């Protein structure tokens, strides 16, 4: 058994830290970003705020520190609409839109700022069968030993209980270790885009 529990508001700083320290295809991205919070604003914070019932964390048995998380939403389209109304507007005031800077010239922070101003939409073709989506990240010391599987199982069970038909996720094209992990859990590849692969898992 692993010490898993629902995420709490007091975990927000830990979630942002883990997001940053796994933000380079599972590797530490601290050196890449001038603003240590910007990744968390996109990939962690909105889930804790707007889908707390589907946010779970892993605690280190010795220190009690949060060392991993899984964050999900049962209805991606509704979640995207909520973020458009409530989450992105204040962040857009804080981070300028780098639209006038050529993509190849943007810093890592500016690339994430672009997502804040122009958040990608999940394709309807994916949402039809896999309306939920998730993110999972574990610090290196917490990886292995079944901890990632335990986090995934906890979230997938919660999504099933909510009556969700299926869940999808995106993973970096170069992150072959994560791709193997998802395939082992039964996810199948749904499609590819430059730099990323989308996987899906039926839940009913």
PDB file of C-alpha atoms in Angstrom:
ATOM      1  CA  UNK A   1       0.000   0.000   0.000  1.00  0.00           C
ATOM      2  CA  UNK A   2       1.162   3.525  -0.798  1.00  0.00           C
ATOM      3  CA  UNK A   3       0.121   6.652   1.101  1.00  0.00           C
ATOM      4  CA  UNK A   4      -2.276   8.128  -1.475  1.00  0.00           C
ATOM      5  CA  UNK A   5      -4.908  10.693  -0.608  1.00  0.00           C
ATOM      6  CA  UNK A   6      -7.083  13.370  -2.197  1.00  0.00           C
ATOM      7  CA  UNK A   7      -5.200  16.570  -2.952  1.00  0.00           C
ATOM      8  CA  UNK A   8      -5.821  19.593  -0.741  1.00  0.00           C
ATOM      9  CA  UNK A   9      -5.413  23.313  -1.305  1.00  0.00           C
ATOM     10  CA  UNK A  10      -2.387  23.194   0.987  1.00  0.00           C
ATOM     11  CA  UNK A  11      -0.697  20.930  -1.596  1.00  0.00           C
ATOM     12  CA  UNK A  12      -0.689  23.636  -4.270  1.00  0.00           C
ATOM     13  CA  UNK A  13       2.964  24.643  -3.806  1.00  0.00           C
ATOM     14  CA  UNK A  14       4.047  20.987  -3.888  1.00  0.00           C
ATOM     15  CA  UNK A  15       2.078  20.354  -7.087  1.00  0.00           C
ATOM     16  CA  UNK A  16       3.672  23.357  -8.769  1.00  0.00           C
ATOM     17  CA  UNK A  17       7.124  22.230  -7.660  1.00  0.00           C
ATOM     18  CA  UNK A  18       6.626  18.678  -8.948  1.00  0.00           C
ATOM     19  CA  UNK A  19       5.233  20.021 -12.219  1.00  0.00           C
ATOM     20  CA  UNK A  20       8.411  22.057 -12.722  1.00  0.00           C
ATOM     21  CA  UNK A  21      10.802  19.314 -11.596  1.00  0.00           C
ATOM     22  CA  UNK A  22       9.262  16.854 -14.091  1.00  0.00           C
ATOM     23  CA  UNK A  23       8.506  19.405 -16.801  1.00  0.00           C
ATOM     24  CA  UNK A  24      11.102  18.354 -19.378  1.00  0.00           C
ATOM     25  CA  UNK A  25       9.618  15.042 -20.536  1.00  0.00           C
ATOM     26  CA  UNK A  26       9.833  13.737 -16.989  1.00  0.00           C
ATOM     27  CA  UNK A  27      13.130  15.439 -16.201  1.00  0.00           C
ATOM     28  CA  UNK A  28      13.827  18.541 -14.112  1.00  0.00           C
ATOM     29  CA  UNK A  29      12.915  21.724 -16.009  1.00  0.00           C
ATOM     30  CA  UNK A  30      13.920  24.180 -13.268  1.00  0.00           C
ATOM     31  CA  UNK A  31      16.814  25.538 -15.308  1.00  0.00           C
ATOM     32  CA  UNK A  32      14.613  26.187 -18.334  1.00  0.00           C
ATOM     33  CA  UNK A  33      12.105  28.623 -16.849  1.00  0.00           C
ATOM     34  CA  UNK A  34      12.703  32.082 -15.429  1.00  0.00           C
ATOM     35  CA  UNK A  35       9.309  31.944 -13.700  1.00  0.00           C
ATOM     36  CA  UNK A  36       9.114  28.774 -11.588  1.00  0.00           C
ATOM     37  CA  UNK A  37       5.303  28.978 -11.400  1.00  0.00           C
ATOM     38  CA  UNK A  38       4.378  29.309 -15.051  1.00  0.00           C
ATOM     39  CA  UNK A  39       4.263  25.570 -15.827  1.00  0.00           C
ATOM     40  CA  UNK A  40       2.135  24.902 -12.769  1.00  0.00           C
ATOM     41  CA  UNK A  41      -0.324  27.596 -13.812  1.00  0.00           C
ATOM     42  CA  UNK A  42      -1.075  25.546 -16.934  1.00  0.00           C
ATOM     43  CA  UNK A  43      -0.648  21.915 -15.920  1.00  0.00           C
ATOM     44  CA  UNK A  44      -1.429  21.746 -12.176  1.00  0.00           C
ATOM     45  CA  UNK A  45      -3.176  24.760 -10.666  1.00  0.00           C
ATOM     46  CA  UNK A  46      -6.389  24.736 -12.705  1.00  0.00           C
ATOM     47  CA  UNK A  47      -7.054  21.094 -11.829  1.00  0.00           C
ATOM     48  CA  UNK A  48      -6.702  21.647  -8.106  1.00  0.00           C
ATOM     49  CA  UNK A  49      -8.997  24.675  -8.328  1.00  0.00           C
ATOM     50  CA  UNK A  50     -11.648  23.453 -10.749  1.00  0.00           C
ATOM     51  CA  UNK A  51     -11.577  19.639 -10.468  1.00  0.00           C
ATOM     52  CA  UNK A  52     -10.472  18.884  -6.880  1.00  0.00           C
ATOM     53  CA  UNK A  53     -12.519  15.673  -6.698  1.00  0.00           C
ATOM     54  CA  UNK A  54     -10.223  14.158  -9.318  1.00  0.00           C
ATOM     55  CA  UNK A  55      -6.876  15.251  -7.855  1.00  0.00           C
ATOM     56  CA  UNK A  56      -4.811  12.781  -5.829  1.00  0.00           C
ATOM     57  CA  UNK A  57      -1.319  12.901  -4.375  1.00  0.00           C
ATOM     58  CA  UNK A  58       1.357  10.467  -3.262  1.00  0.00           C
ATOM     59  CA  UNK A  59       3.116  11.104   0.037  1.00  0.00           C
ATOM     60  CA  UNK A  60       6.588   9.975   1.017  1.00  0.00           C
ATOM     61  CA  UNK A  61       6.148   7.487   3.860  1.00  0.00           C
ATOM     62  CA  UNK A  62       9.068   8.933   5.795  1.00  0.00           C
ATOM     63  CA  UNK A  63       8.818  12.690   5.413  1.00  0.00           C
ATOM     64  CA  UNK A  64       5.150  13.021   4.546  1.00  0.00           C
ATOM     65  CA  UNK A  65       6.088  15.299   1.640  1.00  0.00           C
ATOM     66  CA  UNK A  66       4.093  15.110  -1.568  1.00  0.00           C
ATOM     67  CA  UNK A  67       6.204  13.372  -4.208  1.00  0.00           C
ATOM     68  CA  UNK A  68       3.714  12.768  -7.001  1.00  0.00           C
ATOM     69  CA  UNK A  69       0.225  13.526  -8.233  1.00  0.00           C
ATOM     70  CA  UNK A  70      -2.432  12.589 -10.724  1.00  0.00           C
ATOM     71  CA  UNK A  71      -4.891  15.251 -11.866  1.00  0.00           C
ATOM     72  CA  UNK A  72      -7.916  14.678 -14.045  1.00  0.00           C
ATOM     73  CA  UNK A  73     -11.223  16.052 -15.224  1.00  0.00           C
ATOM     74  CA  UNK A  74     -14.285  14.007 -16.227  1.00  0.00           C
ATOM     75  CA  UNK A  75     -15.461  16.426 -18.941  1.00  0.00           C
ATOM     76  CA  UNK A  76     -12.656  18.080 -20.876  1.00  0.00           C
ATOM     77  CA  UNK A  77     -14.887  20.363 -22.950  1.00  0.00           C
ATOM     78  CA  UNK A  78     -16.644  21.734 -19.853  1.00  0.00           C
ATOM     79  CA  UNK A  79     -13.282  22.169 -18.116  1.00  0.00           C
ATOM     80  CA  UNK A  80     -11.877  24.130 -21.058  1.00  0.00           C
ATOM     81  CA  UNK A  81     -14.922  26.407 -20.989  1.00  0.00           C
ATOM     82  CA  UNK A  82     -14.519  26.977 -17.243  1.00  0.00           C
ATOM     83  CA  UNK A  83     -10.867  27.918 -17.658  1.00  0.00           C
ATOM     84  CA  UNK A  84     -11.774  30.370 -20.415  1.00  0.00           C
ATOM     85  CA  UNK A  85     -14.156  32.120 -18.016  1.00  0.00           C
ATOM     86  CA  UNK A  86     -12.319  31.906 -14.713  1.00  0.00           C
ATOM     87  CA  UNK A  87      -8.687  30.749 -14.910  1.00  0.00           C
ATOM     88  CA  UNK A  88      -6.993  32.245 -17.955  1.00  0.00           C
ATOM     89  CA  UNK A  89      -8.133  35.919 -17.765  1.00  0.00           C
ATOM     90  CA  UNK A  90      -6.079  36.903 -14.670  1.00  0.00           C
ATOM     91  CA  UNK A  91      -3.061  34.982 -15.955  1.00  0.00           C
ATOM     92  CA  UNK A  92      -3.286  36.790 -19.286  1.00  0.00           C
ATOM     93  CA  UNK A  93      -2.928  40.055 -17.418  1.00  0.00           C
ATOM     94  CA  UNK A  94       0.222  38.751 -15.735  1.00  0.00           C
ATOM     95  CA  UNK A  95       1.900  37.145 -18.762  1.00  0.00           C
ATOM     96  CA  UNK A  96       2.039  39.076 -22.068  1.00  0.00           C
ATOM     97  CA  UNK A  97       1.029  37.272 -25.241  1.00  0.00           C
ATOM     98  CA  UNK A  98       4.213  36.573 -27.255  1.00  0.00           C
ATOM     99  CA  UNK A  99       2.255  36.235 -30.493  1.00  0.00           C
ATOM    100  CA  UNK A 100       4.420  38.898 -32.135  1.00  0.00           C
ATOM    101  CA  UNK A 101       7.607  36.915 -31.498  1.00  0.00           C
ATOM    102  CA  UNK A 102       8.419  34.152 -34.012  1.00  0.00           C
ATOM    103  CA  UNK A 103       7.894  30.742 -32.443  1.00  0.00           C
ATOM    104  CA  UNK A 104      11.516  29.719 -32.913  1.00  0.00           C
ATOM    105  CA  UNK A 105      12.674  32.839 -31.046  1.00  0.00           C
ATOM    106  CA  UNK A 106      10.448  32.416 -27.993  1.00  0.00           C
ATOM    107  CA  UNK A 107      11.895  31.516 -24.606  1.00  0.00           C
ATOM    108  CA  UNK A 108      10.434  28.538 -22.717  1.00  0.00           C
ATOM    109  CA  UNK A 109       8.440  30.991 -20.569  1.00  0.00           C
ATOM    110  CA  UNK A 110       7.049  32.665 -23.681  1.00  0.00           C
ATOM    111  CA  UNK A 111       6.016  29.316 -25.138  1.00  0.00           C
ATOM    112  CA  UNK A 112       3.969  28.607 -22.030  1.00  0.00           C
ATOM    113  CA  UNK A 113       2.593  32.165 -22.024  1.00  0.00           C
ATOM    114  CA  UNK A 114       1.388  31.511 -25.557  1.00  0.00           C
ATOM    115  CA  UNK A 115      -0.591  28.523 -24.253  1.00  0.00           C
ATOM    116  CA  UNK A 116      -2.170  30.753 -21.618  1.00  0.00           C
ATOM    117  CA  UNK A 117      -3.396  33.139 -24.315  1.00  0.00           C
ATOM    118  CA  UNK A 118      -4.149  30.448 -26.893  1.00  0.00           C
ATOM    119  CA  UNK A 119      -4.956  27.230 -24.988  1.00  0.00           C
ATOM    120  CA  UNK A 120      -5.175  24.197 -27.250  1.00  0.00           C
ATOM    121  CA  UNK A 121      -8.520  22.453 -27.566  1.00  0.00           C
ATOM    122  CA  UNK A 122      -8.929  18.695 -27.394  1.00  0.00           C
ATOM    123  CA  UNK A 123     -10.213  17.419 -30.768  1.00  0.00           C
ATOM    124  CA  UNK A 124     -13.883  16.487 -30.809  1.00  0.00           C
ATOM    125  CA  UNK A 125     -12.943  13.189 -32.437  1.00  0.00           C
ATOM    126  CA  UNK A 126     -11.043  12.300 -29.250  1.00  0.00           C
ATOM    127  CA  UNK A 127     -13.653  13.675 -26.832  1.00  0.00           C
ATOM    128  CA  UNK A 128     -16.439  11.611 -28.375  1.00  0.00           C
ATOM    129  CA  UNK A 129     -15.039   8.411 -26.914  1.00  0.00           C
ATOM    130  CA  UNK A 130     -12.618   9.780 -24.325  1.00  0.00           C
ATOM    131  CA  UNK A 131     -14.158  12.890 -22.728  1.00  0.00           C
ATOM    132  CA  UNK A 132     -11.921  12.877 -19.638  1.00  0.00           C
ATOM    133  CA  UNK A 133      -8.216  13.662 -19.534  1.00  0.00           C
ATOM    134  CA  UNK A 134      -5.425  13.508 -16.975  1.00  0.00           C
ATOM    135  CA  UNK A 135      -1.869  14.478 -16.038  1.00  0.00           C
ATOM    136  CA  UNK A 136       0.408  12.380 -13.821  1.00  0.00           C
ATOM    137  CA  UNK A 137       3.851  13.320 -12.534  1.00  0.00           C
ATOM    138  CA  UNK A 138       6.132  11.693  -9.966  1.00  0.00           C
ATOM    139  CA  UNK A 139       9.515  12.866  -8.762  1.00  0.00           C
ATOM    140  CA  UNK A 140      12.352  10.470  -9.692  1.00  0.00           C
ATOM    141  CA  UNK A 141      12.681   9.053  -6.172  1.00  0.00           C
ATOM    142  CA  UNK A 142       8.975   8.179  -6.189  1.00  0.00           C
ATOM    143  CA  UNK A 143       8.992   6.411  -9.538  1.00  0.00           C
ATOM    144  CA  UNK A 144       8.842   2.638  -9.749  1.00  0.00           C
ATOM    145  CA  UNK A 145       7.547   0.153  -7.241  1.00  0.00           C
ATOM    146  CA  UNK A 146       3.968   0.461  -8.443  1.00  0.00           C
ATOM    147  CA  UNK A 147       3.415   4.012  -7.226  1.00  0.00           C
ATOM    148  CA  UNK A 148       2.473   5.403 -10.626  1.00  0.00           C
ATOM    149  CA  UNK A 149       0.072   2.518 -11.209  1.00  0.00           C
ATOM    150  CA  UNK A 150      -1.500   3.126  -7.789  1.00  0.00           C
ATOM    151  CA  UNK A 151      -2.088   6.801  -8.591  1.00  0.00           C
ATOM    152  CA  UNK A 152      -3.557   5.970 -11.985  1.00  0.00           C
ATOM    153  CA  UNK A 153      -5.829   3.288 -10.560  1.00  0.00           C
ATOM    154  CA  UNK A 154      -7.147   5.705  -7.946  1.00  0.00           C
ATOM    155  CA  UNK A 155      -8.056   8.316 -10.544  1.00  0.00           C
ATOM    156  CA  UNK A 156      -9.438   5.841 -13.079  1.00  0.00           C
ATOM    157  CA  UNK A 157     -11.688   4.349 -10.408  1.00  0.00           C
ATOM    158  CA  UNK A 158     -12.959   7.849  -9.533  1.00  0.00           C
ATOM    159  CA  UNK A 159     -13.697   8.552 -13.205  1.00  0.00           C
ATOM    160  CA  UNK A 160     -15.531   5.239 -13.567  1.00  0.00           C
ATOM    161  CA  UNK A 161     -17.627   6.021 -10.505  1.00  0.00           C
ATOM    162  CA  UNK A 162     -18.533   9.337 -12.151  1.00  0.00           C
ATOM    163  CA  UNK A 163     -19.798   7.428 -15.201  1.00  0.00           C
ATOM    164  CA  UNK A 164     -17.087   8.602 -17.597  1.00  0.00           C
ATOM    165  CA  UNK A 165     -16.864   6.625 -20.844  1.00  0.00           C
ATOM    166  CA  UNK A 166     -13.144   7.064 -21.477  1.00  0.00           C
ATOM    167  CA  UNK A 167     -10.031   9.098 -20.701  1.00  0.00           C
ATOM    168  CA  UNK A 168      -7.233  10.472 -22.864  1.00  0.00           C
ATOM    169  CA  UNK A 169      -3.838  11.993 -22.219  1.00  0.00           C
ATOM    170  CA  UNK A 170      -0.929  13.481 -24.103  1.00  0.00           C
ATOM    171  CA  UNK A 171       2.726  12.529 -23.745  1.00  0.00           C
ATOM    172  CA  UNK A 172       5.895  13.876 -25.308  1.00  0.00           C
ATOM    173  CA  UNK A 173       6.968  11.979 -28.399  1.00  0.00           C
ATOM    174  CA  UNK A 174      10.449  11.532 -26.940  1.00  0.00           C
ATOM    175  CA  UNK A 175       9.185  10.263 -23.562  1.00  0.00           C
ATOM    176  CA  UNK A 176       9.214   6.604 -24.528  1.00  0.00           C
ATOM    177  CA  UNK A 177       9.326   5.461 -20.905  1.00  0.00           C
ATOM    178  CA  UNK A 178       5.990   7.124 -20.168  1.00  0.00           C
ATOM    179  CA  UNK A 179       4.515   5.762 -23.384  1.00  0.00           C
ATOM    180  CA  UNK A 180       5.439   2.250 -22.314  1.00  0.00           C
ATOM    181  CA  UNK A 181       3.860   2.853 -18.904  1.00  0.00           C
ATOM    182  CA  UNK A 182       0.557   3.921 -20.445  1.00  0.00           C
ATOM    183  CA  UNK A 183       0.519   1.029 -22.888  1.00  0.00           C
ATOM    184  CA  UNK A 184       1.100  -1.358 -19.983  1.00  0.00           C
ATOM    185  CA  UNK A 185      -1.998   0.085 -18.293  1.00  0.00           C
ATOM    186  CA  UNK A 186      -4.087  -0.628 -21.381  1.00  0.00           C
ATOM    187  CA  UNK A 187      -4.007   2.761 -23.098  1.00  0.00           C
ATOM    188  CA  UNK A 188      -3.835   2.712 -26.877  1.00  0.00           C
ATOM    189  CA  UNK A 189      -2.448   5.298 -29.221  1.00  0.00           C
ATOM    190  CA  UNK A 190      -5.105   7.570 -30.711  1.00  0.00           C
ATOM    191  CA  UNK A 191      -2.953   9.881 -32.786  1.00  0.00           C
ATOM    192  CA  UNK A 192       0.230  11.896 -33.121  1.00  0.00           C
ATOM    193  CA  UNK A 193       1.067  15.550 -33.585  1.00  0.00           C
ATOM    194  CA  UNK A 194       4.507  17.133 -33.896  1.00  0.00           C
ATOM    195  CA  UNK A 195       6.241  16.350 -30.613  1.00  0.00           C
ATOM    196  CA  UNK A 196       3.365  14.580 -28.875  1.00  0.00           C
ATOM    197  CA  UNK A 197       1.335  11.368 -28.786  1.00  0.00           C
ATOM    198  CA  UNK A 198      -2.287  11.048 -27.610  1.00  0.00           C
ATOM    199  CA  UNK A 199      -3.407   7.882 -25.810  1.00  0.00           C
ATOM    200  CA  UNK A 200      -6.874   6.778 -24.784  1.00  0.00           C
ATOM    201  CA  UNK A 201      -8.453   4.222 -22.465  1.00  0.00           C
ATOM    202  CA  UNK A 202     -12.134   3.156 -22.446  1.00  0.00           C
ATOM    203  CA  UNK A 203     -13.595   3.099 -18.937  1.00  0.00           C
ATOM    204  CA  UNK A 204     -16.965   1.447 -19.539  1.00  0.00           C
TER     205      UNK A 204
END
